[in-house]
């Protein structure tokens, strides 16, 4: 299990926790204006909060993250509006400056060659190290410390490709922490993980103490772990606020086209409000005796 | 059981040094290991040389340049292959797949046929042969192949798949042109060109070694300098970009360096395939996938391998020298089979 008792903050010491402000962000890929991926999105994120971006497939969740870390598209893409981090527009920062402030955890892709966990973690040093430099004792200490906090020490010298999905995800988050960022962006960190590892990953992210933006599909998970939810639909921001304010059965019907019961549970002592969503699923199809489907069994 | 990395490097380096000496003692003219030792270590500095002038000449003017050419070629092609595999994240990449070798071969063949053909008198008379020779021809051909590949792949070659596919297309196109040139040359020229295409280290002299040495040393230096970024790129391009690595520029730069190194080597020794593909994989099996290890060991093992390939090419048939390219591919694939088989059974 992940060691959550150490509630470390991994941000670089001098920098204040960042505050993200997205102003009138629009993104169009290709020449046609109909290819708008994001339409006039504005929101603000407070320091240290965990923000979930939810929405159906193709709503623009990943594109929103990409706009924040200034992804360069292969096709011509036009971006309007701006993203500010602690008052500084990201598109004016150099690649390196940006990499020192924002760490990104993408969905892991297959690696062509063997590479140890230690090496993967060491790549997190890239933005802060000159090209010609050796990994110093301090770097090793940083890497091993983070590995210990995330319970990775056991397999730090193993091949990254041989790890399970949950372990890989933890390694990639650890690498992002080696970057010592102010902001952590995660693209569907719980994808392909079983429920235990989903909970583990989100609890880990929650405990880091940096500002986090992540895309996520499971609304119950999003409601349980996020301080703020952004709901995207067809490139537009349709709701923004605390989970219990945002996730209503009307909104879920509207955005996801699924009927759902949303129960708000209020803790009598802490007055904390939590919600639980139950989806209305169509009854499973019954197979008539003697039909083709039955005979095939 | 894996050996410690430092020990592996030390052993491989010793094997390489011994290979140079050992290979120098192999050949039609009888030279013992002791003779070679004396010739290399004692004779250059003292006057009392135990070797006869003819032995001395065979050693220093024929065998050693040939061995060093083999060493440089093996080292250069292997490290180029390792780099191409890592920048494209594709285990099948090598100078051949990208058409760099084909381009260089085409340029060299054009230059050679011009020398033996109608233009030879003109070139010699005007002194253009200094500018237009096999090396510049191969360099121009290598550059042409990279240019064609990048044009085909589109703007600054952002997608690896496109880059690889256009590399393959360019490779076939330029090979076709090479065949065409050979087809239309006189039988004597065609024979020379064909033999050259299959690769040979014979006839190398010390002056020929300068350019390959510079290419391999400078190229490897650049590869080692950029290896920190290359490791990041191996893990994925988009995430490399988020770590501040200029992915597209890096890949383009590395491609250009690789093609320059390959073109210079091809110009000197002809087409020698399979080394760039195979050696990095053998190295990974030996020392794992860490890039700086792969690079260093590719240099060492590639060099050693090529020296012994050359020895085999000289000794397999009596009184005949086989083209190096044939031995490389035959031996290389066999060796590769064995290693793969062993890994499966483990």
Coordinates of C-alpha atoms in Angstrom, one line a residue:
Chain A
X1 CA 0.0 0.0 0.0
X2 CA 1.0 3.6 -0.5
X3 CA 2.5 5.3 2.4
X4 CA 0.1 8.1 3.0
X5 CA 1.2 9.1 6.5
X6 CA 3.9 11.3 5.1
X7 CA 2.0 14.2 3.8
X8 CA 5.0 15.7 2.0
X9 CA 4.8 18.6 -0.2
X10 CA 7.0 18.1 -3.3
X11 CA 7.0 21.6 -4.6
X12 CA 10.2 23.5 -5.0
X13 CA 10.8 25.3 -1.7
X14 CA 10.9 28.9 -2.7
X15 CA 7.9 28.9 -5.1
X16 CA 4.4 29.7 -3.9
X17 CA 1.8 27.1 -4.7
X18 CA 0.4 28.1 -8.1
X19 CA -2.9 29.3 -9.0
X20 CA -4.2 28.5 -12.5
X21 CA -6.4 30.9 -14.4
X22 CA -7.8 30.0 -17.8
X23 CA -9.3 32.8 -19.7
X24 CA -11.5 32.5 -22.8
X25 CA -9.6 29.5 -24.1
X26 CA -10.6 28.3 -27.5
X27 CA -8.9 25.6 -29.6
X28 CA -9.5 24.8 -33.2
X29 CA -7.6 22.0 -35.0
X30 CA -7.5 22.1 -38.8
X31 CA -8.7 24.9 -41.0
X32 CA -12.5 24.6 -40.5
X33 CA -14.1 26.6 -37.7
X34 CA -16.4 23.6 -37.1
X35 CA -13.5 21.7 -35.8
X36 CA -13.6 23.6 -32.6
X37 CA -12.3 21.4 -29.8
X38 CA -12.6 23.9 -27.0
X39 CA -15.0 26.8 -27.0
X40 CA -14.4 29.9 -24.8
X41 CA -13.5 28.1 -21.6
X42 CA -12.7 30.2 -18.5
X43 CA -12.1 29.0 -14.9
X44 CA -9.8 29.4 -12.0
X45 CA -8.2 26.9 -9.7
X46 CA -7.1 27.6 -6.2
X47 CA -3.7 26.6 -4.8
X48 CA -3.3 23.1 -3.7
X49 CA -6.8 21.9 -4.8
X50 CA -7.6 18.7 -6.7
X51 CA -9.6 19.5 -9.8
X52 CA -11.4 16.8 -11.8
X53 CA -12.3 17.3 -15.4
X54 CA -15.2 15.1 -16.4
X55 CA -17.3 14.7 -19.5
X56 CA -18.2 12.3 -22.2
X57 CA -15.6 10.9 -24.7
X58 CA -14.5 13.6 -27.1
X59 CA -15.7 16.4 -24.9
X60 CA -12.2 18.0 -24.9
X61 CA -10.9 16.9 -21.5
X62 CA -7.5 15.8 -22.7
X63 CA -7.3 18.8 -25.1
X64 CA -7.9 21.1 -22.1
X65 CA -5.0 19.6 -20.3
X66 CA -2.9 19.8 -23.5
X67 CA -3.7 23.5 -23.8
X68 CA -2.4 24.0 -20.3
X69 CA 0.9 22.3 -20.9
X70 CA 1.2 23.8 -24.4
X71 CA 1.2 20.7 -26.5
X72 CA 2.4 21.2 -30.0
X73 CA -0.1 19.6 -32.4
X74 CA 1.1 17.9 -35.6
X75 CA -1.7 19.5 -37.6
X76 CA -2.2 23.3 -37.7
X77 CA -4.0 24.3 -34.6
X78 CA -5.2 27.7 -33.5
X79 CA -5.4 28.6 -29.8
X80 CA -7.1 31.7 -28.5
X81 CA -7.3 33.0 -24.9
X82 CA -4.7 32.3 -22.4
X83 CA -3.6 30.1 -19.5
X84 CA -1.9 31.8 -16.5
X85 CA 0.0 30.1 -13.8
X86 CA 0.6 32.3 -10.8
X87 CA 0.0 35.3 -13.0
X88 CA 2.4 34.3 -15.8
X89 CA 1.0 33.2 -19.2
X90 CA 2.3 29.7 -20.0
X91 CA 2.7 30.3 -23.7
X92 CA 5.3 32.9 -23.0
X93 CA 7.4 30.6 -20.9
X94 CA 10.3 28.6 -22.4
X95 CA 9.9 24.9 -22.8
X96 CA 12.2 24.4 -19.8
X97 CA 10.6 26.9 -17.5
X98 CA 7.2 25.4 -18.2
X99 CA 8.6 21.9 -17.5
X100 CA 9.8 23.2 -14.1
X101 CA 6.3 24.4 -13.2
X102 CA 4.0 21.8 -14.8
X103 CA 4.5 18.0 -14.6
X104 CA 2.3 15.9 -16.8
X105 CA 1.4 12.2 -16.3
X106 CA 0.2 10.8 -19.6
X107 CA -1.4 7.4 -20.2
X108 CA 1.6 5.2 -20.4
X109 CA 2.6 3.8 -23.8
X110 CA 4.5 0.6 -24.5
X111 CA 8.2 1.0 -24.3
X112 CA 10.4 -0.5 -27.1
X113 CA 13.4 -1.2 -24.9
X114 CA 14.1 -2.3 -21.4
X115 CA 14.4 0.6 -18.9
X116 CA 14.7 0.4 -15.2
X117 CA 12.3 2.3 -12.8
X118 CA 15.3 4.3 -11.5
X119 CA 16.0 5.5 -15.0
X120 CA 12.3 6.5 -15.6
X121 CA 12.4 8.5 -12.4
X122 CA 15.7 10.1 -13.3
X123 CA 14.1 11.5 -16.5
X124 CA 12.1 13.8 -14.2
X125 CA 15.3 15.7 -13.5
X126 CA 15.6 16.7 -17.2
X127 CA 14.2 20.3 -17.0
X128 CA 16.4 21.2 -14.1
X129 CA 19.6 19.6 -15.3
X130 CA 21.9 20.9 -18.0
X131 CA 22.4 18.5 -21.0
X132 CA 25.9 17.6 -20.0
X133 CA 25.7 16.7 -16.3
X134 CA 25.9 13.7 -14.1
X135 CA 23.2 12.6 -11.7
X136 CA 24.5 14.0 -8.4
X137 CA 24.2 12.6 -4.9
X138 CA 21.4 15.1 -4.2
X139 CA 19.5 13.9 -7.2
X140 CA 19.8 10.3 -6.2
X141 CA 18.6 11.2 -2.7
X142 CA 15.6 13.0 -4.2
X143 CA 14.8 10.1 -6.4
X144 CA 15.2 7.5 -3.7
X145 CA 13.2 9.6 -1.2
X146 CA 10.3 10.0 -3.5
X147 CA 10.5 6.3 -4.4
X148 CA 10.4 5.4 -0.7
X149 CA 7.3 7.7 -0.2
X150 CA 5.5 6.1 -3.0
X151 CA 6.5 2.6 -2.0
X152 CA 8.5 2.0 -5.1
X153 CA 11.8 1.0 -3.4
X154 CA 11.2 -2.7 -3.9
X155 CA 11.3 -2.6 -7.6
X156 CA 13.4 0.5 -8.3
X157 CA 15.9 -1.6 -10.3
X158 CA 13.4 -3.6 -12.1
X159 CA 12.3 -3.2 -15.7
X160 CA 9.5 -0.7 -16.0
X161 CA 7.7 -2.8 -18.6
X162 CA 7.5 -5.7 -16.2
X163 CA 5.4 -3.8 -13.6
X164 CA 1.6 -4.0 -13.3
X165 CA -0.6 -1.1 -14.4
X166 CA -1.0 0.3 -10.9
X167 CA 2.7 0.2 -10.3
X168 CA 3.4 1.8 -13.6
X169 CA 1.0 4.6 -12.8
X170 CA 2.7 5.1 -9.4
X171 CA 6.1 5.3 -11.1
X172 CA 4.9 7.9 -13.6
X173 CA 3.5 10.0 -10.7
X174 CA 6.8 9.6 -8.9
X175 CA 8.6 10.8 -12.0
X176 CA 6.3 13.9 -12.1
X177 CA 7.2 14.5 -8.4
X178 CA 11.0 14.3 -9.3
X179 CA 10.2 17.3 -11.6
X180 CA 9.2 19.2 -8.4
X181 CA 6.3 20.9 -10.1
X182 CA 3.8 23.4 -8.8
X183 CA 1.1 21.9 -10.9
X184 CA 0.4 18.3 -11.7
X185 CA -1.7 17.3 -14.7
X186 CA -2.9 13.7 -15.1
X187 CA -4.6 12.3 -18.1
X188 CA -7.0 9.6 -17.0
X189 CA -4.8 8.3 -14.2
X190 CA -7.3 5.6 -13.2
X191 CA -7.8 4.2 -16.6
X192 CA -7.2 0.4 -16.8
X193 CA -6.8 0.2 -13.1
X194 CA -8.8 -2.1 -10.8
X195 CA -10.9 -0.5 -8.0
X196 CA -8.2 -0.9 -5.4
X197 CA -5.5 0.7 -7.5
X198 CA -7.9 3.5 -8.5
X199 CA -8.5 4.3 -4.9
X200 CA -4.8 4.0 -4.2
X201 CA -3.8 6.3 -7.0
X202 CA -6.4 9.0 -6.2
X203 CA -5.5 8.9 -2.5
X204 CA -1.9 9.3 -3.4
X205 CA -2.6 12.3 -5.7
X206 CA -4.7 13.8 -3.0
X207 CA -2.0 13.5 -0.4
X208 CA 0.7 15.3 -2.5
X209 CA -0.2 18.9 -1.6
X210 CA 0.3 20.3 -5.1
X211 CA -2.4 21.7 -7.4
X212 CA -3.7 18.8 -9.4
X213 CA -5.8 18.7 -12.6
X214 CA -6.9 15.3 -13.8
X215 CA -9.4 13.9 -16.2
X216 CA -11.5 11.1 -15.0
X217 CA -14.5 9.0 -16.1
X218 CA -15.9 7.6 -12.9
X219 CA -18.2 10.3 -11.5
X220 CA -18.4 8.7 -8.0
X221 CA -14.6 8.6 -7.8
X222 CA -14.4 12.2 -9.0
X223 CA -17.0 13.3 -6.4
X224 CA -15.2 11.5 -3.6
X225 CA -11.7 12.9 -4.3
X226 CA -12.0 16.2 -6.1
X227 CA -12.4 19.6 -4.5
X228 CA -13.6 21.1 -7.7
X229 CA -15.2 19.6 -10.8
X230 CA -15.2 21.0 -14.4
X231 CA -17.8 19.4 -16.6
X232 CA -17.1 19.6 -20.3
X233 CA -19.5 18.8 -23.1
X234 CA -18.8 19.3 -26.8
X235 CA -15.9 21.6 -26.0
X236 CA -17.8 23.8 -23.7
X237 CA -17.5 24.2 -19.9
X238 CA -21.1 23.4 -18.8
X239 CA -20.5 23.4 -15.0
X240 CA -17.8 24.3 -12.5
X241 CA -17.9 24.0 -8.8
X242 CA -17.8 21.6 -5.9
X243 CA -18.9 18.1 -6.7
X244 CA -22.2 18.2 -4.8
X245 CA -23.1 21.5 -6.5
X246 CA -22.2 20.3 -10.0
X247 CA -23.3 16.7 -10.2
X248 CA -27.1 16.7 -10.4
X249 CA -29.3 14.2 -12.1
X250 CA -30.3 16.9 -14.6
X251 CA -26.7 17.6 -15.5
X252 CA -25.8 13.9 -15.9
X253 CA -28.9 13.4 -18.1
X254 CA -27.9 16.4 -20.1
X255 CA -24.3 15.7 -20.6
X256 CA -24.0 11.9 -20.5
X257 CA -27.6 11.1 -21.6
X258 CA -27.9 8.7 -18.7
X259 CA -30.6 8.8 -16.1
X260 CA -29.1 8.8 -12.6
X261 CA -30.1 9.2 -9.0
X262 CA -27.9 11.5 -7.1
X263 CA -28.0 11.2 -3.3
X264 CA -26.4 13.9 -1.2
X265 CA -25.1 12.5 2.1
X266 CA -24.4 15.0 4.8
X267 CA -22.1 14.2 7.7
X268 CA -23.9 15.4 10.8
X269 CA -20.7 16.2 12.7
X270 CA -18.4 17.7 10.0
X271 CA -21.2 19.0 7.8
X272 CA -19.3 17.7 4.9
X273 CA -21.5 16.9 2.0
X274 CA -20.7 13.8 -0.2
X275 CA -22.7 12.5 -3.1
X276 CA -23.4 9.1 -4.4
X277 CA -24.6 8.4 -7.9
X278 CA -26.6 5.4 -8.9
X279 CA -27.2 5.0 -12.7
X280 CA -30.4 3.8 -14.2
X281 CA -29.3 0.9 -16.3
X282 CA -31.7 -0.7 -18.8
X283 CA -32.6 -4.3 -17.7
X284 CA -30.4 -6.9 -19.3
X285 CA -31.9 -8.6 -22.3
X286 CA -33.6 -11.8 -21.6
X287 CA -33.1 -14.7 -23.9
X288 CA -36.2 -16.6 -24.9
X289 CA -35.8 -20.4 -24.4
X290 CA -35.0 -22.2 -27.7
X291 CA -33.8 -19.1 -29.4
X292 CA -30.5 -18.9 -31.4
X293 CA -28.6 -17.3 -28.5
X294 CA -29.8 -20.0 -26.1
X295 CA -28.9 -22.9 -28.4
X296 CA -25.4 -21.6 -28.9
X297 CA -24.7 -22.1 -25.2
Chain B
X1 CA 23.4 -14.2 -14.0
X2 CA 24.6 -10.8 -15.1
X3 CA 28.1 -9.5 -14.9
X4 CA 28.7 -6.1 -13.3
X5 CA 28.7 -3.4 -16.0
X6 CA 32.2 -2.1 -15.3
X7 CA 33.6 -5.6 -15.6
X8 CA 31.8 -6.2 -18.9
X9 CA 33.2 -3.0 -20.3
X10 CA 36.7 -3.9 -19.2
X11 CA 36.5 -7.4 -20.7
X12 CA 35.0 -6.1 -23.9
X13 CA 37.7 -3.4 -24.2
X14 CA 40.5 -6.0 -23.6
X15 CA 38.9 -8.3 -26.2
X16 CA 38.9 -5.4 -28.7
X17 CA 42.6 -4.7 -28.1
X18 CA 43.6 -8.3 -28.3
X19 CA 41.5 -8.6 -31.5
X20 CA 43.5 -5.9 -33.2
X21 CA 46.7 -7.7 -32.4
X22 CA 45.2 -11.1 -33.1
X23 CA 43.7 -10.0 -36.4
X24 CA 47.1 -8.5 -37.5
X25 CA 48.6 -12.0 -37.1
X26 CA 46.1 -13.5 -39.5
X27 CA 46.6 -13.6 -43.2
X28 CA 48.3 -15.1 -46.2
X29 CA 51.7 -13.9 -45.2
X30 CA 52.9 -15.6 -42.0
X31 CA 53.3 -13.2 -39.1
X32 CA 53.3 -14.5 -35.5
X33 CA 51.6 -12.8 -32.6
X34 CA 55.1 -12.1 -31.3
X35 CA 56.0 -10.4 -34.5
X36 CA 53.0 -8.3 -34.3
X37 CA 53.7 -7.3 -30.8
X38 CA 57.2 -6.3 -31.8
X39 CA 56.0 -4.5 -34.9
X40 CA 53.5 -2.5 -33.0
X41 CA 55.2 -1.8 -29.7
X42 CA 58.9 -1.9 -30.2
X43 CA 59.8 -1.1 -33.8
X44 CA 58.2 2.3 -34.1
X45 CA 60.5 3.7 -31.3
X46 CA 63.8 1.8 -31.6
X47 CA 66.1 1.0 -34.4
X48 CA 66.8 -2.6 -33.5
X49 CA 63.7 -4.1 -35.1
X50 CA 63.4 -7.9 -35.3
X51 CA 61.1 -7.7 -38.3
X52 CA 62.3 -7.6 -41.8
X53 CA 61.3 -4.5 -43.8
X54 CA 58.8 -6.5 -45.8
X55 CA 57.2 -7.9 -42.7
X56 CA 57.1 -4.4 -41.2
X57 CA 55.5 -3.0 -44.4
X58 CA 52.8 -5.7 -44.5
X59 CA 52.0 -5.0 -40.9
X60 CA 51.9 -1.2 -40.9
X61 CA 50.9 -0.4 -44.4
X62 CA 48.4 -3.2 -45.2
X63 CA 47.0 -5.0 -42.2
X64 CA 46.8 -2.3 -39.5
X65 CA 45.0 0.2 -41.7
X66 CA 42.6 -2.5 -42.8
X67 CA 41.9 -3.5 -39.2
X68 CA 41.4 0.0 -38.1
X69 CA 39.0 0.7 -41.0
X70 CA 37.0 -2.4 -39.9
X71 CA 37.1 -1.2 -36.3
X72 CA 35.8 2.2 -37.2
X73 CA 33.1 0.9 -39.5
X74 CA 31.8 -1.6 -37.0
X75 CA 31.8 1.0 -34.2
X76 CA 30.3 3.7 -36.4
X77 CA 27.5 1.7 -37.9
X78 CA 26.6 0.0 -34.6
X79 CA 26.3 3.3 -32.6
X80 CA 24.3 4.9 -35.5
X81 CA 21.9 1.9 -35.4
X82 CA 21.5 2.3 -31.6
X83 CA 20.7 6.0 -32.0
X84 CA 18.3 5.5 -34.8
X85 CA 16.5 2.8 -32.8
X86 CA 16.2 5.1 -29.8
X87 CA 15.0 8.3 -31.6
X88 CA 12.4 6.4 -33.6
X89 CA 11.5 4.1 -30.7
X90 CA 11.6 1.3 -33.2
X91 CA 13.7 -1.8 -32.7
X92 CA 14.0 -2.4 -36.5
X93 CA 15.6 1.0 -37.3
X94 CA 19.1 1.0 -38.8
X95 CA 20.9 3.1 -41.5
X96 CA 19.6 0.7 -44.2
X97 CA 15.9 1.0 -43.2
X98 CA 16.2 4.8 -43.5
X99 CA 17.6 4.7 -47.0
X100 CA 20.8 6.5 -45.8
X101 CA 23.0 3.6 -46.9
X102 CA 21.2 3.3 -50.2
X103 CA 21.6 7.0 -50.9
X104 CA 25.3 7.0 -50.0
X105 CA 25.8 3.9 -52.2
X106 CA 24.0 5.5 -55.1
X107 CA 26.2 8.6 -54.8
X108 CA 29.3 6.5 -54.6
X109 CA 28.4 4.3 -57.5
X110 CA 27.6 7.3 -59.7
X111 CA 30.9 8.8 -58.8
X112 CA 32.8 5.6 -59.5
X113 CA 31.1 5.0 -62.8
X114 CA 31.9 8.5 -63.8
X115 CA 35.6 7.9 -63.0
X116 CA 35.7 4.7 -65.1
X117 CA 33.4 6.0 -67.8
X118 CA 33.4 8.8 -70.3
X119 CA 33.9 11.6 -67.8
X120 CA 37.1 10.3 -66.3
X121 CA 39.4 12.1 -68.7
X122 CA 37.4 15.3 -68.3
X123 CA 37.5 15.1 -64.5
X124 CA 41.2 14.4 -64.3
X125 CA 42.0 17.2 -66.8
X126 CA 39.9 19.9 -65.0
X127 CA 41.0 18.8 -61.6
X128 CA 37.4 18.3 -60.6
X129 CA 38.2 14.9 -59.2
X130 CA 39.3 16.6 -56.0
X131 CA 35.8 17.8 -55.4
X132 CA 33.9 15.1 -57.1
X133 CA 35.1 11.7 -55.8
X134 CA 33.6 8.7 -54.1
X135 CA 33.4 10.3 -50.7
X136 CA 31.7 13.5 -51.8
X137 CA 29.4 11.4 -54.0
X138 CA 28.4 9.2 -51.0
X139 CA 27.9 12.3 -48.8
X140 CA 25.7 13.9 -51.4
X141 CA 23.8 10.7 -51.9
X142 CA 23.3 10.3 -48.1
X143 CA 22.1 13.9 -47.9
X144 CA 19.8 13.4 -50.8
X145 CA 18.2 10.4 -49.2
X146 CA 17.6 12.3 -45.9
X147 CA 16.2 15.2 -47.9
X148 CA 13.9 12.9 -49.9
X149 CA 12.8 11.2 -46.8
X150 CA 11.9 14.4 -45.0
X151 CA 10.1 15.8 -48.0
X152 CA 8.0 12.6 -48.3
X153 CA 7.3 12.5 -44.6
X154 CA 6.1 16.1 -44.6
X155 CA 6.8 19.1 -42.4
X156 CA 9.8 18.5 -40.2
X157 CA 8.9 14.8 -40.0
X158 CA 6.8 15.0 -36.9
X159 CA 5.3 11.5 -37.1
X160 CA 7.7 8.6 -36.6
X161 CA 5.5 6.2 -38.6
X162 CA 5.5 8.4 -41.6
X163 CA 9.2 9.0 -41.3
X164 CA 9.9 5.2 -41.2
X165 CA 7.7 4.5 -44.2
X166 CA 9.1 7.2 -46.3
X167 CA 12.6 6.0 -45.3
X168 CA 11.8 2.6 -46.6
X169 CA 10.3 4.1 -49.8
X170 CA 13.4 6.2 -50.4
X171 CA 15.6 3.2 -49.7
X172 CA 14.0 1.1 -52.4
X173 CA 13.9 4.0 -54.9
X174 CA 17.6 4.8 -54.6
X175 CA 18.5 1.1 -54.7
X176 CA 16.6 0.9 -58.0
X177 CA 18.6 3.8 -59.4
X178 CA 21.8 2.1 -58.2
X179 CA 20.8 -1.1 -60.0
X180 CA 20.0 1.0 -63.1
X181 CA 23.5 2.5 -63.1
X182 CA 25.1 -0.9 -62.7
X183 CA 22.9 -2.3 -65.5
X184 CA 24.0 0.3 -67.9
X185 CA 27.7 0.2 -67.2
X186 CA 30.3 -1.8 -69.0
X187 CA 30.7 -5.4 -67.7
X188 CA 34.1 -4.5 -66.1
X189 CA 32.7 -1.4 -64.3
X190 CA 29.6 -3.4 -63.3
X191 CA 31.8 -6.0 -61.7
X192 CA 33.8 -3.4 -59.8
X193 CA 30.6 -1.6 -58.6
X194 CA 29.0 -4.8 -57.5
X195 CA 32.0 -5.9 -55.6
X196 CA 32.3 -2.5 -54.0
X197 CA 28.6 -2.6 -53.0
X198 CA 29.2 -5.8 -51.1
X199 CA 31.8 -4.1 -48.9
X200 CA 35.5 -4.5 -48.4
X201 CA 38.2 -3.1 -46.2
X202 CA 41.1 -4.1 -48.5
X203 CA 43.2 -1.4 -49.9
X204 CA 42.7 1.0 -47.0
X205 CA 45.6 3.2 -46.1
X206 CA 46.3 5.5 -43.2
X207 CA 45.1 8.6 -45.0
X208 CA 41.7 6.9 -45.7
X209 CA 41.2 6.5 -42.0
X210 CA 41.1 10.2 -41.2
X211 CA 37.6 11.0 -42.3
X212 CA 35.9 7.9 -40.8
X213 CA 37.8 8.5 -37.6
X214 CA 36.6 12.1 -37.4
X215 CA 33.1 11.0 -38.3
X216 CA 32.9 8.3 -35.7
X217 CA 34.5 10.3 -32.9
X218 CA 32.5 13.5 -33.5
X219 CA 29.3 11.5 -34.1
X220 CA 29.7 9.4 -30.9
X221 CA 30.6 12.5 -29.0
X222 CA 27.3 14.2 -30.0
X223 CA 25.3 11.1 -29.3
X224 CA 26.8 10.9 -25.8
X225 CA 26.2 14.6 -25.2
X226 CA 22.5 14.3 -26.1
X227 CA 22.0 10.9 -24.5
X228 CA 20.2 12.5 -21.5
X229 CA 17.5 13.8 -23.9
X230 CA 17.5 10.7 -26.0
X231 CA 16.6 8.6 -22.9
X232 CA 13.6 10.8 -22.2
X233 CA 12.5 10.5 -25.8
X234 CA 12.7 6.7 -25.7
X235 CA 9.9 6.9 -23.0
X236 CA 7.5 8.6 -25.4
X237 CA 7.5 11.8 -27.4
X238 CA 4.7 13.7 -25.9
X239 CA 5.9 13.1 -22.4
X240 CA 9.5 14.1 -23.5
X241 CA 8.0 17.4 -24.8
X242 CA 6.4 18.0 -21.4
X243 CA 9.8 17.5 -19.8
X244 CA 11.2 20.4 -21.9
X245 CA 12.9 18.3 -24.6
X246 CA 12.7 19.8 -28.1
X247 CA 11.6 16.5 -29.6
X248 CA 11.4 17.3 -33.3
X249 CA 14.6 19.3 -33.5
X250 CA 16.4 16.6 -31.6
X251 CA 15.2 13.8 -33.9
X252 CA 16.0 15.8 -37.0
X253 CA 19.5 16.7 -35.7
X254 CA 20.2 13.1 -34.8
X255 CA 19.0 11.9 -38.2
X256 CA 21.4 14.3 -39.9
X257 CA 24.4 13.3 -37.8
X258 CA 23.6 9.6 -38.3
X259 CA 23.3 10.0 -42.1
X260 CA 26.6 11.9 -42.2
X261 CA 28.5 9.2 -40.2
X262 CA 26.9 6.4 -42.3
X263 CA 27.6 8.2 -45.6
X264 CA 31.3 8.7 -44.8
X265 CA 31.7 5.0 -43.8
X266 CA 29.8 3.8 -46.8
X267 CA 32.0 5.9 -49.1
X268 CA 35.1 4.2 -47.7
X269 CA 34.1 0.6 -47.4
X270 CA 30.9 0.1 -49.4
X271 CA 27.6 -1.4 -48.3
X272 CA 27.8 -3.4 -45.1
X273 CA 24.4 -4.3 -43.7
X274 CA 23.0 -5.8 -40.6
X275 CA 25.6 -4.5 -38.2
X276 CA 23.7 -1.4 -37.3
X277 CA 20.5 -3.4 -36.6
X278 CA 22.0 -6.4 -34.8
X279 CA 24.8 -5.1 -32.6
X280 CA 22.6 -2.8 -30.5
X281 CA 20.3 -5.7 -29.8
X282 CA 23.1 -8.0 -28.8
X283 CA 24.4 -5.3 -26.5
X284 CA 21.0 -4.8 -24.9
X285 CA 20.9 -8.6 -24.1
X286 CA 24.3 -8.2 -22.5
X287 CA 24.0 -5.1 -20.5
X288 CA 20.3 -4.1 -20.4
X289 CA 18.7 -1.1 -22.0
X290 CA 20.3 1.9 -20.4
X291 CA 21.2 4.2 -23.3
X292 CA 24.7 5.3 -22.3
X293 CA 25.6 1.6 -21.7
X294 CA 24.1 0.6 -25.1
X295 CA 26.1 3.3 -26.9
X296 CA 29.5 2.5 -25.3
X297 CA 29.1 -1.2 -25.7
X298 CA 27.8 -0.9 -29.3
X299 CA 31.0 0.9 -30.1
X300 CA 33.2 -1.8 -28.5
X301 CA 31.3 -4.9 -29.7
X302 CA 30.6 -3.5 -33.1
X303 CA 34.3 -2.8 -33.6
X304 CA 35.4 -6.2 -32.4
X305 CA 32.7 -8.0 -34.5
X306 CA 33.8 -6.2 -37.6
X307 CA 37.5 -7.0 -37.1
X308 CA 36.7 -10.7 -37.0
X309 CA 34.3 -10.5 -39.9
X310 CA 37.2 -9.1 -41.9
X311 CA 39.5 -11.9 -40.8
X312 CA 36.9 -14.5 -41.7
X313 CA 36.4 -12.8 -45.1
X314 CA 40.1 -13.3 -45.7
X315 CA 40.4 -16.8 -44.4
X316 CA 37.2 -18.7 -45.3
X317 CA 38.3 -19.4 -48.9
X318 CA 41.9 -20.1 -49.8
X319 CA 43.5 -17.4 -51.9
X320 CA 40.3 -15.5 -52.2
X321 CA 38.7 -12.6 -50.3
X322 CA 35.0 -12.7 -49.7
X323 CA 33.1 -9.5 -49.7
X324 CA 32.6 -8.3 -46.1
X325 CA 28.9 -7.6 -46.6
X326 CA 28.2 -11.2 -47.3
X327 CA 30.0 -12.4 -44.2
X328 CA 28.4 -9.8 -42.0
X329 CA 24.9 -10.7 -43.0
X330 CA 25.4 -14.5 -43.0
X331 CA 27.3 -14.5 -39.7
X332 CA 25.2 -11.9 -38.1
X333 CA 21.9 -13.5 -38.7
X334 CA 23.2 -16.9 -37.5
X335 CA 24.6 -15.3 -34.4
X336 CA 21.3 -13.5 -33.8
X337 CA 19.3 -16.7 -34.2
X338 CA 21.4 -18.4 -31.6
X339 CA 21.0 -15.6 -29.1
X340 CA 17.3 -15.5 -29.6
X341 CA 17.0 -19.2 -29.3
X342 CA 19.0 -19.2 -26.1
X343 CA 16.9 -16.5 -24.6
X344 CA 13.7 -18.4 -25.4
X345 CA 15.0 -21.6 -23.8
X346 CA 16.0 -19.8 -20.6

